[in-house]
Amino acid sequence: MTKKRIFKGNEVAMERLREIAGSVYDQLMKEEIPALEVSSRTKNNIVLSDEHNVWKYGEDVVQRSAKDLGGATGILRSLYTVDFITEMIKDGKSSTLREMYYISEGWNKAKFPAQDDSNKLAEDLEIITRCMREDFKLRPEEDGARVIGNITIEELNRKGDLKRINCKDDVGDSGYGIPYNVEQEKVRFKSVDADLILAVETGGMFDRLVENGFDEKSRAILVHLKGQPARSTRRFIKRLYEYSNLPVVLFTDGDPWSYRIFASVAYGAIKTAHISEYLATPSAQYLGITPSDIINYDLPSDKLTDQDISALKAELTDPRFDSDHWRSEINLQLKIKKKSEQQALAKYGLDYVTDTYLPEKLSEINLK
Amino acid sequence: MSKVATPYAEKMAQSQKEISISDFFAKNRQILGFDNPSKAMLVSVKEGVDNSLDACEEAHILPSIQVKIVRCPQKDRFIIKVRDNGPGIVKKQIPHVFGRLLYGSRFYAIRQSRGQQGIGISAVVLYGQLTTGKPATVISKIGDDHPCYRMEIMIDTKRNRPQVLSEQVVLWDPPHGTEIEVEIEGRYSREKKQSVLEYLKATAIVNPHVEITFEDPDGEMRRFERVVQKVPDQAKEIKPHPHGIELGVLKSMLHNTEARKMSSFLITEYSRISPRGAKEILERSGIGENKKPHLLSPDEVQMLYDAFQATNFMSPPTDCLSPIGDNLIRKGLRKEIDSKFAYTVTREPGVFRGTPFQVEAGIVYGGELEAGGPVKILRFANRVPLLYQQGGCAMTHAIENINWRPYGLEQKGGRGIPYGPAMILVHVASTNVPFTSESKEAVADVDEIIDEITRALQALGRRVKAHINKRQKLKKVSEKYSIVREILPEIAKKSSSIMGKPIPPLDPVITKIMNIVVIDSGIHYTEGNSKDGSDSVTEVTIKAQNYTAKPRKFRVMVKVPQALIQGIYPESYRMKGDAIEWDVGPIHPAKFEHLGFSILGLAKDDYDEVEVFYGNLPGEVIGADPL
C-alpha cells in the first residue's frame, strides 16, 4: 500500500497558498476590489542579488485586480489552482503541468486558454508564496537528466521507502535519472568521492566520457544537462555543490546558446529569477568549447548564422557576461564568425577529448 | 476672300442636308453612353428600368419590375427584357415612345424626374438596331378590358420616325403593363463595380417602394424586396426661375410663347416674377411692356437676359422637390446591407442659380462591410444611381474634402476617400441636376451643392463617432458585467470554500467595480389588426440601474415621435416639447428603476432607436447622452 506522505515543504506551500485565498476573501469582506500582487517578470525587472550573486526579480510589481476582466479571471484561476494543488497534496499525488492544464477544462470561467498560461500561473504562485513548484507537487513533462559518478544518494521511492543508490556501481550506462523533485525530503546525499562535477551539454559527449571511463580516471561526477537544463538538473547541481563543495565545471558546444546554458546554471534565468538562489551555482566555471579553442585546437566549425551573431551581441551587453574574459572571447568569435560543437574534438580521435583536451583545459583553471 | 470661295460653298451646299437627331446619334453613340459593350449593357437596362419607374409612379402604381438578360448564341449578343406593371401605353403612342428620339420631352416645364438622366428608352432601341439589325419588341396593355398589343419597332434614322414592322393583338395575363425586349451587342460583367446587379441593388436602396426581380444570363435569380408600401409623392412641375435660364432657352421661349405682350410673357412663363418685377425688368432692359415677345431683336434679348441677372427675385419654390426621406433611405440601406448602424439625413432644400435642389445622405457602419478598404460611395441624382466618373463628381469631392479622422474613420493625411467599414450614400434631387457633361454621370462642383453635401456628411460623421464611442463604452461595460456576474461570484465562492467561511456579500464590491449608471432601453413592436395600422403598439422600456456606491437621483429625458403616446410610467413625468422627462431616484446602489411608455400607430422600424438623455448625474453613464 502506498504511504501518503506530506513533507514539510508541501505543508508550508499549502499554508501559503491558503493565504492567497485568505487575502482574496478578506478583501471581499472589507468591501475592497480583490487584487493580487506579483513581481513584474520582464527583463527590466531583473537585478543581480549581492547576497546570492544570482539574478533575482527587482521591486516592480504587477497588480492583478478584479477591476478588469483579465485580472479577475487571473484571480479566479489562482483560486482554482490553489484549491487543486491543496487537494492534490492532501491526497499525496502529484501532477504534470500539462495534466493541470487539462484538468482546468472543468474549471468553467477559470479554464486556461493554453498551457503557457497554466505554466505561467504556476510560476506566479511560486513568486507569491516564495515556494517552489516542487512544493506544489507540480512537475514538468521532462524529468531531469542523468548522473554518473561516485556519489551515493538515498531516494524516497514511490513505495515510500528510502532507496540507497551509488551512481557509479548501482546504475547502468545511462546513469542515475534525476527525478523532478530533488529536495531534501526526496533525495539525500550520503557520500561523495570525487574531485569535480562536470556538467556536459550533449548526450553524445556524455556517453563518450562514460565509455572512456572519464568519471573514474579523472574522479569526476558527470551530469548530463540535456541542452538547456531542467529546473531539477540545476537544483541537483546546486545541492550537490552545497553538499560536497566540489568545483562545478561546464563543458558545452562553442556557440552563444551554450554560453546561455552556462549563465543559467551559474547565475539563473529570467523565467525563474524568483528562485535563482535555489537553482543557480555562482561558482560554476566555463571550461569550453571557447572561441579560442576553435583556433587553438583547429576545430571543424560552422559559420555563425545571423541569429548567432545577434545573440552574441546581446551577450556583450548582458551583465552575466560582464568580464574581460567573456568580452574578449565573444569578440573573438564575432571576428572569426565560427562556432564548433563539442563533438568536433573527434577530429583527433575518440580518446582525444578525455586524454588531451579535458586534462589540458582543467589544468588551465588549476583543476589538475 | 478668294474668288473660288463662293462657287465652292455653293457646291458644298448641295450636299449639306439637315442631319436628323437619330442619324447624329447613330454616328456618335458614345454621347448616349454606349461607349463600350459593358456600359451599353448597363445603360440599356437602366433606361428600361428608369422608364418603367417613371411610368408607374406617374400612375401611382407600386412598381414591380422584372429584368431578364438572355445570352444569344452569337458572341457578345444579349436580349434584354424589362417588364413593368405600369399603366401601359395606348396603341397609337407605342411607336412614338419607343421609336422616336426625344419624343415627349416637355420643353419649359421643369420637374425633378429620372428622365433627365438619359436620352430615353428609344436610344436603346436605336442602339440595338445599329448593333444587331434587329427591331425591338414591345408588348403593352392598358387595362383588363383592352386588347394587348405586340409590336416590332425600328427607327427610321433619317426622319427620326418609328417604323412598325409588325403589329398583333396577343393574350397577356397582367391587367396592365409594358414589356420591352431589345437585342443588343454588349457584355455582361458580374463582378465589376459598374454592373447591372450593382445598379439594380443601388436602385432598390433609394426606391424602397420598388420590387425588382432580376434573372442574369446564367439563369440566376435575384430579388429586391419592396419595404415601403407607398408610392412617393409626384414631384410638382414648376415654371423656370429667371436666374436659372440660359440665353438660348430664353430665345426659344420668346419665340414659342402664347403670351402677346412682354409683361404677360414674364409673369406667366416664369416663377417668382411679379407684375412689379416684370416692370422692373422691362424698365432695366428698355423694352416696352406691350412689345410682342417674338418681335424682340437679338440685342433686346441680350438686354432682357442681362436684366434677369441684375434683378433680385424670390428664390424659386422648393416644394416641387420630392426627396426620398431619411427614414426611407434608412429602410432601403438596411434592406440591402446587413449592418447594425445606418444613419441618414435629409437637408432642407436649397437653391443654386435659380434652381431648387435638395441633398440627402446616409451612412452605414460596421456589420458585413469590409474594414480594410476605402469606404464605398453610392451616388444618386433624382433617385438614379450614378455608376461612372466617381472621381469627377461633386459628391465625391465633398467626401474627399472632409477630414474624417475626428469622426473615427481612417484617412491618409486627412483628405481623400476615407477608409473603414462604412458606406456613404449621397442623393441630390433637383429640377435640373447640374451634370459635368452630357453623359450625365457626375454632378458638377456647384458651391451651393457641395456646401449642402458637406453639412449632411458632417452630421453623419458626428453620428458615426457617437456610435463608435458608444460601442467602445458598451464593450467595456459588457466586460465589467461579465466580471460582476460571472467571475466575481465564483471568486467569492471559491475563496470562501477554501477558507471554510460563509460567502461574503458582493454588492459593495460590484458597485465599486462597475462605478457606473446603466440606462438600458428596449423596443417591442406589436402589429395591430386594423388596416391603417393605427392600433399597432411600439412599447418602449427603460431600466436605470445604479452600479455606483452612492444612491443616485437624476433626470431622464426621452425623445418621442409625433404620435399618440400613452401609458407613461412612472406617472410623475413631464412632457417637454417632443420629450418625456422624469425625475428618477433615489436609486440605491445595486438597485434599479423601470420607466416606459407606448407609442400608437407607427409602422415597424419607424421608431428603432430610443434616444435617452440624462441630467444631474456625475460620473460615467452608459446608454444615454448628457442633456
Coordinates of C-alpha atoms in Angstrom, one line a residue, chain B residues 21-514:
Chain B
I21 CA -31.2 63.7 -84.4
S22 CA -31.3 59.9 -84.9
D23 CA -28.8 60.0 -87.6
F24 CA -26.5 62.1 -85.5
F25 CA -26.7 59.8 -82.5
A26 CA -26.3 56.8 -84.8
K27 CA -22.9 58.2 -85.7
N28 CA -22.0 59.4 -82.2
R29 CA -23.2 56.6 -80.0
Q30 CA -20.9 57.4 -77.1
I31 CA -22.9 60.5 -76.4
L32 CA -25.7 58.3 -75.3
G33 CA -23.4 56.4 -73.0
F34 CA -22.9 53.4 -75.3
D35 CA -19.1 53.8 -75.3
N36 CA -18.2 50.2 -74.8
P37 CA -20.1 46.8 -74.6
S38 CA -20.3 46.7 -70.8
K39 CA -21.5 50.2 -70.5
A40 CA -24.0 49.6 -73.3
M41 CA -25.5 46.7 -71.4
L42 CA -25.8 48.8 -68.2
V43 CA -27.3 51.8 -69.9
S44 CA -29.8 49.7 -71.8
V45 CA -31.1 48.1 -68.6
K46 CA -31.0 51.5 -66.8
E47 CA -33.1 53.2 -69.5
G48 CA -35.6 50.5 -69.4
V49 CA -35.9 50.5 -65.6
D50 CA -36.0 54.3 -65.3
N51 CA -38.7 54.4 -68.0
S52 CA -40.8 51.8 -66.1
L53 CA -40.3 53.5 -62.7
D54 CA -41.4 56.9 -64.0
A55 CA -44.4 55.4 -65.7
C56 CA -45.5 53.5 -62.6
E57 CA -45.0 56.5 -60.3
E58 CA -46.9 58.8 -62.5
A59 CA -49.8 56.4 -62.4
H60 CA -49.5 55.9 -58.6
I61 CA -48.7 52.3 -59.0
L62 CA -46.3 50.5 -56.7
P63 CA -43.7 49.3 -59.3
S64 CA -42.9 45.7 -59.8
I65 CA -40.2 45.3 -62.4
Q66 CA -38.8 42.2 -63.9
V67 CA -35.4 42.4 -65.7
K68 CA -34.1 39.4 -67.6
I69 CA -30.9 39.2 -69.6
V70 CA -30.5 36.2 -72.0
R71 CA -27.3 35.3 -73.7
C72 CA -27.5 34.8 -77.5
P73 CA -25.6 32.2 -79.5
Q74 CA -23.5 34.9 -81.2
K75 CA -20.6 36.3 -79.2
D76 CA -21.4 39.5 -77.2
R77 CA -25.1 39.4 -78.1
F78 CA -27.8 39.6 -75.4
I79 CA -31.5 40.0 -75.3
I80 CA -32.6 42.4 -72.6
K81 CA -36.2 42.2 -71.3
V82 CA -37.7 44.7 -68.9
R83 CA -41.3 44.3 -67.9
D84 CA -43.3 46.5 -65.6
N85 CA -46.8 46.6 -64.0
G86 CA -47.2 50.3 -65.1
P87 CA -50.3 51.9 -66.7
G88 CA -49.3 50.7 -70.2
I89 CA -49.2 52.8 -73.3
V90 CA -52.1 53.5 -75.7
K91 CA -51.6 51.8 -79.1
K92 CA -51.1 55.0 -81.0
Q93 CA -48.3 56.2 -78.8
I94 CA -46.3 52.9 -78.6
P95 CA -44.3 53.6 -81.8
H96 CA -43.5 57.1 -80.8
V97 CA -42.4 56.3 -77.2
F98 CA -40.0 53.6 -78.4
G99 CA -39.2 54.6 -82.0
R100 CA -38.5 58.3 -81.8
L101 CA -35.7 60.1 -80.0
L102 CA -36.5 62.9 -77.7
Y103 CA -40.2 62.3 -78.1
G104 CA -42.5 63.7 -75.4
S105 CA -39.9 65.9 -73.7
R106 CA -41.7 68.9 -72.5
F107 CA -39.6 72.0 -73.1
Y108 CA -40.3 74.6 -70.4
A109 CA -41.9 72.8 -67.6
I110 CA -39.3 71.9 -65.0
R111 CA -39.6 68.9 -62.8
Q112 CA -37.4 66.6 -60.8
S113 CA -37.5 63.4 -62.8
R114 CA -35.4 60.4 -63.6
G115 CA -35.9 61.1 -67.3
Q116 CA -33.3 63.9 -67.1
Q117 CA -30.6 61.3 -66.7
G118 CA -30.6 59.9 -70.2
I119 CA -31.8 60.1 -73.7
G120 CA -34.6 57.6 -73.1
I121 CA -35.6 54.1 -74.0
S122 CA -35.8 54.9 -77.7
A123 CA -32.0 55.3 -77.7
V124 CA -31.7 51.7 -76.6
V125 CA -33.9 50.6 -79.5
L126 CA -31.7 52.6 -81.8
Y127 CA -28.5 51.1 -80.3
G128 CA -29.9 47.6 -80.6
Q129 CA -30.9 48.3 -84.2
L130 CA -27.4 49.6 -85.0
T131 CA -25.5 46.7 -83.5
T132 CA -27.7 43.7 -84.3
G133 CA -30.0 45.0 -87.0
K134 CA -33.0 43.7 -85.1
P135 CA -36.2 45.5 -84.2
A136 CA -37.3 46.0 -80.6
T137 CA -40.4 44.1 -79.5
V138 CA -42.9 45.9 -77.3
I139 CA -45.9 44.5 -75.5
S140 CA -48.3 46.8 -73.8
K141 CA -51.7 46.6 -72.2
I142 CA -53.6 49.5 -70.6
G143 CA -56.3 47.6 -68.8
D144 CA -58.3 44.4 -68.5
D145 CA -61.0 45.4 -70.9
H146 CA -58.4 46.5 -73.5
P147 CA -56.5 44.4 -76.1
C148 CA -52.8 43.8 -75.6
Y149 CA -50.7 44.8 -78.5
R150 CA -47.4 43.4 -79.6
M151 CA -45.3 45.5 -82.0
E152 CA -41.9 45.2 -83.6
I153 CA -40.4 48.6 -83.9
M154 CA -37.4 50.1 -85.7
I155 CA -36.3 53.7 -86.1
D156 CA -36.1 55.5 -89.4
T157 CA -32.9 57.3 -88.6
K158 CA -33.1 59.7 -91.5
R159 CA -36.5 61.1 -90.4
N160 CA -36.4 60.2 -86.7
R161 CA -39.7 58.4 -87.1
P162 CA -40.8 55.0 -85.9
Q163 CA -41.3 52.1 -88.3
V164 CA -43.7 49.4 -87.2
L165 CA -42.6 46.1 -88.8
S166 CA -45.4 44.0 -87.3
E167 CA -48.4 44.5 -85.1
Q168 CA -50.7 42.0 -83.5
V169 CA -53.1 41.5 -80.6
V170 CA -51.9 39.0 -78.2
L171 CA -53.0 37.4 -74.9
W172 CA -51.2 38.7 -71.8
D173 CA -52.1 37.9 -68.3
P174 CA -51.3 41.0 -66.3
P175 CA -54.1 43.6 -66.1
H176 CA -51.8 46.3 -67.4
G177 CA -48.1 47.0 -68.0
T178 CA -45.4 47.2 -70.6
E179 CA -42.6 44.9 -71.7
I180 CA -39.8 45.8 -74.0
E181 CA -37.4 43.3 -75.5
V182 CA -34.2 44.5 -77.3
E183 CA -31.3 42.5 -78.7
I184 CA -28.1 44.4 -78.3
E185 CA -24.3 43.9 -78.6
G186 CA -22.9 44.1 -75.1
R187 CA -21.0 42.4 -72.4
Y188 CA -22.3 41.1 -69.1
S189 CA -20.0 41.6 -66.2
R190 CA -20.8 40.1 -62.9
E191 CA -18.1 41.4 -60.5
K192 CA -17.5 44.9 -61.7
K193 CA -18.5 47.9 -59.6
Q194 CA -20.5 49.1 -62.6
S195 CA -22.5 46.0 -63.1
V196 CA -26.2 45.5 -63.8
L197 CA -26.6 43.9 -60.4
E198 CA -24.9 46.8 -58.6
Y199 CA -27.2 49.2 -60.5
L200 CA -30.3 47.3 -59.5
K201 CA -29.2 47.0 -55.9
A202 CA -28.5 50.7 -55.7
T203 CA -31.8 51.5 -57.4
A204 CA -33.6 49.3 -54.8
I205 CA -31.9 51.2 -51.9
V206 CA -33.2 54.6 -52.9
N207 CA -36.5 53.3 -54.2
P208 CA -37.7 51.1 -51.3
H209 CA -41.2 51.2 -52.7
V210 CA -40.0 49.2 -55.7
E211 CA -39.9 45.4 -56.2
I212 CA -37.4 44.1 -58.7
T213 CA -36.6 40.6 -59.9
F214 CA -33.6 40.0 -62.0
E215 CA -32.6 37.0 -63.9
D216 CA -29.0 37.1 -65.1
P217 CA -27.7 35.4 -68.3
D218 CA -26.8 32.2 -66.3
G219 CA -30.4 32.0 -65.1
E220 CA -29.6 33.0 -61.6
M221 CA -32.5 34.9 -59.9
R222 CA -32.1 37.8 -57.6
R223 CA -35.0 39.5 -55.9
F224 CA -35.0 43.0 -54.3
E225 CA -38.0 43.2 -52.0
R226 CA -40.3 46.1 -51.5
V227 CA -40.1 47.5 -48.0
V228 CA -42.4 50.5 -48.3
Q229 CA -46.0 50.3 -49.5
K230 CA -46.4 53.8 -50.6
V231 CA -45.7 55.4 -54.0
P232 CA -43.6 58.6 -53.4
D233 CA -45.3 61.9 -54.0
Q234 CA -45.1 63.0 -57.5
A235 CA -42.7 65.9 -57.9
K236 CA -44.5 69.1 -59.0
E237 CA -43.8 70.9 -62.2
I238 CA -42.7 74.4 -61.8
K239 CA -42.0 77.3 -64.2
P240 CA -38.4 78.2 -64.7
H241 CA -36.8 80.8 -62.4
P242 CA -35.3 83.8 -64.2
H243 CA -31.9 83.1 -62.7
G244 CA -31.8 79.6 -63.9
I245 CA -32.5 80.2 -67.6
E246 CA -29.9 80.2 -70.4
L247 CA -29.8 82.7 -73.2
G248 CA -30.7 80.1 -75.9
V249 CA -33.7 78.8 -73.9
L250 CA -34.8 82.4 -73.3
K251 CA -34.8 83.0 -77.1
S252 CA -36.9 79.9 -77.9
M253 CA -39.3 80.7 -75.0
L254 CA -39.9 84.2 -76.5
H255 CA -40.4 82.6 -79.9
N256 CA -42.9 79.9 -78.7
T257 CA -44.9 81.7 -76.1
E258 CA -48.6 82.3 -76.4
A259 CA -48.3 85.5 -74.5
R260 CA -49.0 88.5 -76.6
K261 CA -47.2 91.1 -74.5
M262 CA -43.8 91.1 -72.8
S263 CA -45.3 91.8 -69.4
S264 CA -47.6 88.9 -69.5
F265 CA -44.9 86.7 -71.0
L266 CA -42.7 87.4 -68.0
I267 CA -45.4 86.9 -65.5
T268 CA -46.9 83.7 -66.9
E269 CA -43.9 81.8 -68.2
Y270 CA -41.6 82.2 -65.1
S271 CA -41.9 81.6 -61.4
R272 CA -41.2 84.4 -59.0
I273 CA -41.7 87.2 -61.5
S274 CA -44.5 89.5 -60.0
P275 CA -46.1 92.3 -62.0
R276 CA -43.8 94.7 -60.2
G277 CA -40.8 92.5 -61.0
A278 CA -41.8 92.4 -64.7
K279 CA -42.0 96.1 -64.8
E280 CA -38.5 96.5 -63.2
I281 CA -37.0 94.0 -65.7
L282 CA -38.6 95.8 -68.7
E283 CA -37.5 99.2 -67.5
R284 CA -34.0 98.0 -66.9
S285 CA -33.8 96.4 -70.4
G286 CA -35.6 99.3 -72.1
I287 CA -38.2 97.1 -73.6
G288 CA -41.8 98.2 -73.9
E289 CA -44.4 96.4 -71.8
N290 CA -46.6 95.8 -74.8
K291 CA -44.0 94.6 -77.2
K292 CA -44.7 91.3 -78.7
P293 CA -42.3 88.7 -77.4
H294 CA -41.4 87.1 -80.7
L295 CA -40.5 90.5 -82.2
L296 CA -37.6 91.1 -79.8
S297 CA -34.3 91.8 -81.6
P298 CA -31.2 89.8 -80.7
D299 CA -29.8 92.9 -78.9
E300 CA -33.1 93.2 -76.9
V301 CA -33.0 89.5 -76.0
Q302 CA -29.5 90.0 -74.6
M303 CA -30.6 93.1 -72.7
L304 CA -33.5 91.1 -71.3
Y305 CA -31.2 88.3 -70.2
D306 CA -28.8 90.8 -68.5
A307 CA -31.8 92.4 -66.8
F308 CA -32.8 88.9 -65.4
Q309 CA -29.3 88.6 -63.8
A310 CA -29.4 92.1 -62.4
T311 CA -32.8 91.9 -60.8
N312 CA -33.5 90.2 -57.4
F313 CA -36.2 87.7 -57.3
M314 CA -37.6 85.5 -54.6
S315 CA -35.9 82.1 -54.6
P316 CA -37.8 79.5 -56.6
P317 CA -40.3 77.4 -54.7
T318 CA -38.7 74.3 -53.3
D319 CA -41.8 72.3 -52.5
C320 CA -41.6 71.0 -56.1
L321 CA -38.9 68.6 -54.9
S322 CA -39.6 65.0 -53.8
P323 CA -36.8 63.9 -51.5
I324 CA -36.7 60.2 -50.6
G325 CA -36.9 60.9 -46.9
D326 CA -34.3 60.0 -44.4
N327 CA -36.5 57.3 -42.9
L328 CA -37.0 55.6 -46.2
I329 CA -33.3 55.8 -47.2
R330 CA -32.5 54.1 -43.9
K331 CA -35.0 51.3 -44.7
G332 CA -33.5 50.9 -48.1
L333 CA -30.0 50.7 -46.8
R334 CA -30.9 48.3 -44.0
K335 CA -32.7 46.1 -46.5
E336 CA -29.7 45.7 -48.8
I337 CA -26.8 45.9 -46.4
D338 CA -26.6 43.9 -43.2
S339 CA -25.3 46.4 -40.8
K340 CA -26.3 47.5 -37.3
F341 CA -25.8 51.1 -37.8
A342 CA -27.4 53.1 -40.5
Y343 CA -28.0 56.9 -40.2
T344 CA -29.5 59.2 -42.7
V345 CA -30.2 62.9 -43.1
T346 CA -32.4 64.9 -45.4
R347 CA -31.3 68.6 -45.7
E348 CA -33.7 71.4 -46.2
P349 CA -33.9 72.4 -49.9
G350 CA -31.5 74.9 -51.3
V351 CA -31.2 76.9 -54.5
F352 CA -28.4 77.4 -56.9
R353 CA -28.7 79.7 -59.9
G354 CA -32.4 79.8 -59.6
T355 CA -32.7 76.1 -59.4
P356 CA -34.0 74.3 -56.4
F357 CA -32.1 71.3 -55.1
Q358 CA -32.1 69.1 -52.1
V359 CA -29.4 66.9 -50.6
E360 CA -29.9 63.6 -48.7
A361 CA -27.1 61.5 -47.3
G362 CA -26.8 58.2 -45.4
I363 CA -24.0 56.2 -43.9
V364 CA -23.8 52.6 -42.9
Y365 CA -21.2 51.5 -40.5
G366 CA -19.9 48.1 -39.4
G367 CA -21.7 44.8 -39.9
E368 CA -20.7 42.9 -43.0
L369 CA -18.8 45.9 -44.5
E370 CA -15.1 45.4 -45.0
A371 CA -12.9 47.3 -42.7
G372 CA -9.7 47.4 -44.8
G373 CA -10.6 49.2 -47.9
P374 CA -11.8 52.7 -48.8
V375 CA -15.4 53.3 -48.0
K376 CA -17.9 52.5 -50.7
I377 CA -19.7 55.5 -52.2
L378 CA -23.2 55.3 -53.6
R379 CA -24.2 58.4 -55.7
F380 CA -27.7 59.2 -56.8
A381 CA -29.2 62.0 -58.8
N382 CA -33.0 62.2 -58.8
R383 CA -33.2 58.6 -57.4
V384 CA -31.0 57.2 -60.2
P385 CA -27.7 55.6 -59.3
L386 CA -24.6 57.2 -60.9
L387 CA -22.1 54.5 -61.6
Y388 CA -19.4 56.1 -63.7
Q389 CA -17.0 59.0 -63.2
Q390 CA -17.0 58.8 -59.4
G391 CA -13.7 60.8 -59.2
G392 CA -15.2 63.7 -61.1
C393 CA -18.3 64.1 -59.1
A394 CA -19.2 66.9 -56.6
M395 CA -20.5 64.2 -54.2
T396 CA -17.1 62.5 -54.1
H397 CA -15.3 65.8 -53.9
A398 CA -17.3 66.8 -50.8
I399 CA -16.5 63.4 -49.2
E400 CA -12.8 63.9 -50.0
N401 CA -12.6 67.3 -48.6
I402 CA -13.9 66.4 -45.2
N403 CA -11.4 65.4 -42.5
W404 CA -13.0 62.1 -41.4
R405 CA -10.5 61.2 -38.8
P406 CA -12.2 63.1 -35.9
Y407 CA -15.3 61.0 -36.9
G408 CA -13.5 57.7 -36.4
L409 CA -12.7 56.8 -40.0
E410 CA -9.1 56.4 -41.2
Q411 CA -7.9 58.8 -43.9
K412 CA -4.4 59.4 -45.2
G413 CA -3.4 63.0 -44.5
G414 CA -6.9 64.0 -43.5
R415 CA -8.0 64.2 -47.2
G416 CA -9.3 61.8 -49.8
I417 CA -11.7 59.0 -49.6
P418 CA -11.8 57.7 -46.0
Y419 CA -11.1 54.0 -45.0
G420 CA -13.1 51.9 -42.8
P421 CA -16.1 49.5 -42.6
A422 CA -18.5 52.1 -43.9
M423 CA -20.6 53.0 -46.9
I424 CA -21.7 56.6 -47.8
L425 CA -24.8 57.4 -49.8
V426 CA -25.4 60.8 -51.3
H427 CA -28.6 61.8 -53.2
V428 CA -29.0 65.1 -55.0
A429 CA -32.6 65.9 -56.1
S430 CA -33.2 68.9 -58.4
T431 CA -35.4 70.1 -61.1
N432 CA -32.2 70.4 -63.1
V433 CA -29.3 68.5 -61.8
P434 CA -26.1 70.2 -63.0
F435 CA -24.1 67.4 -64.6
T436 CA -20.5 67.8 -65.6
S437 CA -21.2 66.6 -69.2
E438 CA -23.9 65.3 -71.5
S439 CA -23.2 61.8 -70.4
K440 CA -24.7 62.8 -67.1
E441 CA -22.6 60.6 -64.9
A442 CA -21.2 63.1 -62.4
V443 CA -22.6 66.2 -60.7
A444 CA -20.7 69.4 -61.3
D445 CA -18.9 71.2 -58.5
V446 CA -21.5 73.8 -57.7
D447 CA -20.6 75.6 -54.4
E448 CA -24.1 75.6 -53.0
I449 CA -24.5 71.8 -53.6
I450 CA -21.1 71.0 -52.2
D451 CA -21.8 73.0 -49.1
E452 CA -25.1 71.2 -48.5
I453 CA -23.5 67.8 -49.1
T454 CA -20.7 68.7 -46.7
R455 CA -23.1 69.7 -44.0
A456 CA -25.1 66.5 -44.4
L457 CA -21.9 64.4 -44.3
Q458 CA -20.6 66.2 -41.2
A459 CA -23.9 65.4 -39.5
L460 CA -23.5 61.8 -40.4
G461 CA -19.8 61.8 -39.2
R462 CA -20.9 63.0 -35.8
R463 CA -23.3 60.2 -35.6
V464 CA -20.7 57.6 -36.6
K465 CA -18.4 59.0 -34.0
A466 CA -21.1 58.8 -31.3
H467 CA -21.8 55.3 -32.4
I468 CA -18.2 54.2 -32.2
N469 CA -17.8 55.8 -28.8
K470 CA -20.9 54.1 -27.6
R471 CA -19.7 50.7 -28.9
Q472 CA -16.4 51.1 -27.1
K473 CA -18.1 52.0 -23.9
L474 CA -20.5 49.1 -24.3
K475 CA -17.7 46.7 -24.7
K476 CA -16.1 48.0 -21.5
V477 CA -19.4 47.7 -19.7
S478 CA -20.0 44.2 -21.0
E479 CA -16.6 43.2 -19.7
K480 CA -17.5 44.6 -16.4
Y481 CA -20.8 42.9 -16.4
S482 CA -19.0 39.6 -17.1
I483 CA -16.7 40.3 -14.1
V484 CA -19.5 41.1 -11.7
R485 CA -22.0 38.5 -12.9
E486 CA -19.7 35.5 -13.7
I487 CA -16.3 35.9 -12.3
L488 CA -16.7 37.7 -9.0
P489 CA -19.4 35.3 -7.6
E490 CA -17.0 32.5 -8.5
I491 CA -14.1 34.2 -6.8
A492 CA -16.3 34.6 -3.7
K493 CA -17.5 31.0 -3.8
K494 CA -14.0 29.5 -4.3
S495 CA -12.2 31.7 -1.7
S496 CA -14.9 31.1 0.9
S497 CA -14.8 27.3 0.3
I498 CA -11.0 27.2 0.6
M499 CA -11.2 29.2 3.8
G500 CA -14.3 27.3 5.0
K501 CA -16.1 30.5 5.7
P502 CA -19.5 31.9 4.5
I503 CA -19.8 33.6 1.2
P504 CA -19.3 37.4 1.7
P505 CA -21.9 39.9 0.4
L506 CA -20.8 41.2 -3.0
D507 CA -22.9 44.3 -3.7
P508 CA -20.4 46.8 -2.3
V509 CA -17.6 45.3 -4.5
I510 CA -19.8 45.1 -7.5
T511 CA -20.7 48.8 -7.3
K512 CA -17.0 49.6 -6.9
I513 CA -16.0 47.6 -10.0
M514 CA -18.8 49.0 -12.2

